[in-house]
Amino acid sequence: MRIMVVMPTAATLPLIERKVAEYDIAVAVHNHGPGDKHFPTPGSAYDKIKNLDPRVGLCVDVGHTVRYGDDPYAAIEACADRVYDFHLKDVTSATAKGTTTILGRGVIDMPRLFRTLRKINYPGVLAFEYESEANDPLASVAESAGYARGILAGLDA
């Protein structure tokens, strides 16, 4: 099924619910951390969508979740039935001032994160999100991908 990642308001959710039924698509509400007045955390979005059409789910942004001060592992487990998309990043601190960094160099316990995703049988995409070094991110993204592969290989060992 096609998934569209969106950043709605609570007021637009009824319209979104009608459109997912009309077009038979899935929609994933993206949490956007401390600056987001509508859905800063997966839990805040889940509370508004849990009783909607099951095609309305979540795009969990783990970096924004941590920057808000939420426990990302507990949030993922609590919303497991509606996690449809995942933005993977690490951040420098668990505060609003935290910025994106290379996976494994920040405050997120990546092995635990991957174990949590495996525990909920997450079947979707992990989208690397790396906002630093916009002019030349390749080396840092490659390091992040290598780190993620290493964790996954360890989980399978």
Tab-separated table of C-alpha atoms in Angstrom:
chain	number	residue	atom	x	y	z
A	1	MET	CA	0.000	0.000	0.000
A	2	ARG	CA	1.203	3.504	-0.756
A	3	ILE	CA	2.042	5.653	2.267
A	4	MET	CA	2.004	9.427	2.378
A	5	VAL	CA	3.839	11.122	5.256
A	6	VAL	CA	1.963	14.194	6.477
A	7	MET	CA	2.146	16.905	9.131
A	8	PRO	CA	-1.527	17.700	9.760
A	9	THR	CA	-3.372	19.446	12.550
A	10	ALA	CA	-5.952	17.670	14.677
A	11	ALA	CA	-8.620	19.626	12.786
A	12	THR	CA	-7.570	18.128	9.438
A	13	LEU	CA	-7.572	14.497	10.598
A	14	PRO	CA	-11.251	13.871	9.700
A	15	LEU	CA	-10.553	15.008	6.126
A	16	ILE	CA	-7.458	12.807	5.989
A	17	GLU	CA	-9.471	9.852	7.244
A	18	ARG	CA	-12.026	10.356	4.468
A	19	LYS	CA	-9.291	10.601	1.818
A	20	VAL	CA	-7.481	7.419	2.894
A	21	ALA	CA	-10.759	5.563	2.444
A	22	GLU	CA	-11.555	7.263	-0.852
A	23	TYR	CA	-8.138	6.595	-2.410
A	24	ASP	CA	-7.161	3.446	-0.457
A	25	ILE	CA	-3.866	4.885	0.693
A	26	ALA	CA	-2.135	4.932	4.046
A	27	VAL	CA	-1.115	8.143	5.749
A	28	ALA	CA	1.609	8.423	8.367
A	29	VAL	CA	1.453	11.420	10.715
A	30	HIS	CA	4.980	12.723	11.304
A	31	ASN	CA	5.915	13.907	14.803
A	32	HIS	CA	8.181	16.919	14.721
A	33	GLY	CA	9.526	17.471	18.218
A	34	PRO	CA	9.692	20.498	20.484
A	35	GLY	CA	8.652	23.088	17.901
A	36	ASP	CA	5.570	21.173	16.740
A	37	LYS	CA	2.408	22.541	18.345
A	38	HIS	CA	0.253	19.722	16.985
A	39	PHE	CA	2.112	16.412	17.175
A	40	PRO	CA	5.515	16.750	18.881
A	41	THR	CA	5.701	13.046	19.831
A	42	PRO	CA	4.449	9.725	18.507
A	43	GLY	CA	2.178	9.468	21.547
A	44	SER	CA	0.541	12.836	20.928
A	45	ALA	CA	-0.245	11.785	17.361
A	46	TYR	CA	-1.319	8.280	18.380
A	47	ASP	CA	-3.850	9.657	20.847
A	48	LYS	CA	-5.585	11.475	17.983
A	49	ILE	CA	-5.417	8.708	15.357
A	50	LYS	CA	-5.877	5.465	17.313
A	51	ASN	CA	-9.635	5.399	16.717
A	52	LEU	CA	-9.455	6.492	13.073
A	53	ASP	CA	-9.369	4.300	9.975
A	54	PRO	CA	-6.444	1.874	10.446
A	55	ARG	CA	-4.827	3.279	7.301
A	56	VAL	CA	-4.028	6.407	9.339
A	57	GLY	CA	-0.784	5.698	11.160
A	58	LEU	CA	2.468	7.246	12.282
A	59	CYS	CA	5.791	8.271	10.866
A	60	VAL	CA	7.978	8.050	13.950
A	61	ASP	CA	10.850	10.511	13.851
A	62	VAL	CA	13.124	9.131	16.541
A	63	GLY	CA	15.357	12.215	16.651
A	64	HIS	CA	12.466	14.591	17.254
A	65	THR	CA	11.021	12.178	19.820
A	66	VAL	CA	14.272	12.242	21.798
A	67	ARG	CA	14.683	16.015	21.396
A	68	TYR	CA	11.233	16.414	22.981
A	69	GLY	CA	12.409	14.368	25.966
A	70	ASP	CA	10.295	11.288	25.287
A	71	ASP	CA	11.505	7.719	25.639
A	72	PRO	CA	11.618	6.573	21.999
A	73	TYR	CA	11.646	2.854	22.796
A	74	ALA	CA	8.516	3.053	24.972
A	75	ALA	CA	6.837	5.325	22.410
A	76	ILE	CA	7.473	2.848	19.596
A	77	GLU	CA	6.090	-0.040	21.636
A	78	ALA	CA	3.033	1.946	22.750
A	79	CYS	CA	2.182	2.891	19.153
A	80	ALA	CA	3.349	-0.345	17.514
A	81	ASP	CA	0.095	-1.105	15.713
A	82	ARG	CA	0.256	2.207	13.833
A	83	VAL	CA	3.969	2.679	13.031
A	84	TYR	CA	3.951	2.829	9.206
A	85	ASP	CA	7.091	4.853	8.477
A	86	PHE	CA	10.254	5.644	10.392
A	87	HIS	CA	12.747	8.509	10.212
A	88	LEU	CA	16.077	7.260	11.496
A	89	LYS	CA	18.565	9.736	12.888
A	90	ASP	CA	20.739	10.327	15.920
A	91	VAL	CA	20.889	13.605	17.843
A	92	THR	CA	23.525	15.330	19.957
A	93	SER	CA	21.321	15.807	23.023
A	94	ALA	CA	17.910	14.921	24.406
A	95	THR	CA	16.878	18.576	24.432
A	96	ALA	CA	15.289	20.974	21.969
A	97	LYS	CA	18.815	22.125	21.103
A	98	GLY	CA	19.919	18.665	19.988
A	99	THR	CA	21.035	18.490	16.371
A	100	THR	CA	21.405	15.651	13.891
A	101	THR	CA	24.637	13.692	14.049
A	102	ILE	CA	26.085	10.502	12.597
A	103	LEU	CA	24.374	7.332	13.869
A	104	GLY	CA	26.134	6.073	16.972
A	105	ARG	CA	27.690	9.426	17.861
A	106	GLY	CA	24.607	10.851	19.539
A	107	VAL	CA	22.466	10.041	22.545
A	108	ILE	CA	20.127	7.458	21.011
A	109	ASP	CA	20.904	3.845	21.894
A	110	MET	CA	20.793	2.533	18.335
A	111	PRO	CA	21.152	-1.179	19.183
A	112	ARG	CA	18.201	-0.833	21.567
A	113	LEU	CA	16.242	1.073	18.919
A	114	PHE	CA	16.770	-1.678	16.347
A	115	ARG	CA	15.851	-4.340	18.927
A	116	THR	CA	12.653	-2.415	19.679
A	117	LEU	CA	11.750	-2.218	15.989
A	118	ARG	CA	12.370	-5.929	15.664
A	119	LYS	CA	10.298	-6.624	18.789
A	120	ILE	CA	7.247	-4.910	17.248
A	121	ASN	CA	7.903	-6.664	13.915
A	122	TYR	CA	8.184	-3.333	12.113
A	123	PRO	CA	7.867	-4.203	8.400
A	124	GLY	CA	8.431	-0.796	6.847
A	125	VAL	CA	11.134	1.509	5.633
A	126	LEU	CA	13.818	3.127	7.769
A	127	ALA	CA	14.541	6.460	6.119
A	128	PHE	CA	17.891	7.971	7.039
A	129	GLU	CA	17.392	11.611	7.883
A	130	TYR	CA	20.596	13.590	8.098
A	131	GLU	CA	20.279	17.366	8.072
A	132	SER	CA	23.921	18.185	8.874
A	133	GLU	CA	26.626	18.850	6.289
A	134	ALA	CA	24.059	19.707	3.615
A	135	ASN	CA	26.727	20.477	1.029
A	136	ASP	CA	28.548	17.145	1.325
A	137	PRO	CA	26.789	14.572	3.544
A	138	LEU	CA	27.970	11.446	1.706
A	139	ALA	CA	30.775	10.351	4.065
A	140	SER	CA	28.628	10.842	7.160
A	141	VAL	CA	25.641	9.052	5.643
A	142	ALA	CA	27.920	6.198	4.565
A	143	GLU	CA	29.286	5.927	8.115
A	144	SER	CA	25.729	5.908	9.482
A	145	ALA	CA	24.671	3.207	7.029
A	146	GLY	CA	27.696	1.095	7.951
A	147	TYR	CA	26.931	1.483	11.635
A	148	ALA	CA	23.296	0.465	11.079
A	149	ARG	CA	24.364	-2.564	9.039
A	150	GLY	CA	26.718	-3.604	11.817
A	151	ILE	CA	23.942	-3.425	14.394
A	152	LEU	CA	21.602	-5.432	12.177
A	153	ALA	CA	24.282	-8.051	11.551
A	154	GLY	CA	24.777	-8.344	15.305
A	155	LEU	CA	21.056	-8.836	15.850
A	156	ASP	CA	21.070	-11.674	13.343
A	157	ALA	CA	24.142	-13.375	14.830
